Amino acid sequence: MRHFLTLKDFTKDEILEIIDTGLRIKNNLKNKVYEKELDMQTLGMIFEKSSTRTRVSFEAGMFQLGGHALFLSNRDIHLGRGELIKDTARVISSMCDMVMIRTFKHSMIEEFALNSSVPVINGLTDSFHPVQLLADYMTLVEHNADKNIVAAYIGDGNNMTHSWMMLAAKLGFELRIATPKSYEVDSKILDDALALAKESDAKIIVTNDPKVAVNGASVVITDTWTSMGQEEEKEERIKIFQGFMVDEEMMTLAEKNAKLLHCLPAYRGLEVSEETFDKHANIIFNEAENRLHAQKGLMVWLDKQK
Ligand code: CP
Ligand code: NVA
């Protein structure tokens, strides 16, 4: 049995196999072929943070695969009132076939997985958002942008940045990360990614200069400057992140047909200009839709490993 907590635990071939599974199911769906590969299965979904895409994609995806998904807000289950993570994990995994968790500390999901008898999927922690990366890479494949990737991540050193570092390290492409000073990526996760990068042909570069990062990039990525849980810092962050907005001026430094990815929700006029967002809206909303298809691939793949 495998859990899906970070891409660090997966080989390049496994990541590509999960994405291929998602693409196969997506193509079948287009032809109205519904594969009930998870017939009668239940996915428990614990949310300790808000969500639009993650909730809808997992719930719709599980239904389309013949199963059922349970939305468990921590306001409603005893976890939010102090029931132990290990007891919650033991109980929920005795009744569900898979569990997806969105939470704050990454250690919470690790503890849950340790005590779970079924696969646990990370639906976002403060440190990683690996399911988003499956959809992001699937989108690059579909847009013929998955060869010779030179990716530039502009913004906050957060869960998305860490996940891109792991993807680059596993698949072996170049990733340049530009963050303001003091908003750099976690140094321990960077060390892990750099160690993994030695095994592939990956190049991971960190800088405080967005122009250095974006120069000639084939893929530009950004994300909110204020992640969930950091709301009180929003005004201060807006001041500090000036110069990090992905706009037309910045995009002219990238490759001519560079793709822009954004996991959403987007804050136009902050991390991305309205004009630039609109120009790339097709791929960005395709990326959002691919959450559904990539995660169906993931759930079917995880079920096969049991
Ligand atoms: N990108 C993403 O995870 O969106 P939600 O927060 O809406 O789930
Ligand atoms: N970095 C963002 C991603 C949202 C999908 C956050 O954690 O809020």
Tab-separated table of C-alpha atoms and ligand atoms in Angstrom, residues 47 49-57 102 123-124 129 131-132 160 223 228 262-265 287-288 291 295, ligand 1:
chain	number	residue	atom	x	y	z
A	47	PHE	CA	-10.604	19.622	5.233
A	49	LYS	CA	-8.635	24.681	5.253
A	50	SER	CA	-10.923	26.075	2.539
A	51	SER	CA	-11.071	24.616	-0.955
A	52	THR	CA	-12.940	24.940	-4.225
A	53	ARG	CA	-10.956	22.838	-6.719
A	54	THR	CA	-9.670	20.113	-4.404
A	55	ARG	CA	-13.051	19.386	-2.910
A	56	VAL	CA	-14.977	19.434	-6.173
A	57	SER	CA	-12.395	17.455	-8.148
A	102	ARG	CA	-5.994	19.186	3.540
A	123	GLY	CA	-4.671	17.563	-0.618
A	124	LEU	CA	-2.348	20.417	0.508
A	129	HIS	CA	0.624	20.425	-2.694
A	131	VAL	CA	-1.829	16.624	-6.365
A	132	GLN	CA	-1.695	20.085	-7.950
A	160	MET	CA	3.586	25.141	-4.442
A	223	ASP	CA	0.824	31.513	-6.867
A	228	MET	CA	-4.111	30.019	3.656
A	262	HIS	CA	-1.357	29.246	-11.752
A	263	CYS	CA	-2.901	26.736	-9.356
A	264	LEU	CA	-5.691	29.203	-8.456
A	265	PRO	CA	-7.253	30.988	-6.669
A	287	GLU	CA	-4.894	23.193	-15.457
A	288	ALA	CA	-7.742	23.561	-12.951
A	291	ARG	CA	-7.194	18.340	-11.146
A	295	GLN	CA	-6.554	12.745	-9.292
B	1	CP	N1	-5.528	24.898	-6.398
B	1	CP	C1	-6.241	24.452	-5.356
B	1	CP	O1	-5.848	23.561	-4.614
B	1	CP	O2	-7.448	25.066	-5.216
B	1	CP	P1	-8.431	24.951	-3.962
B	1	CP	O3	-7.768	25.619	-2.806
B	1	CP	O4	-9.682	25.659	-4.419
B	1	CP	O5	-8.694	23.505	-3.675
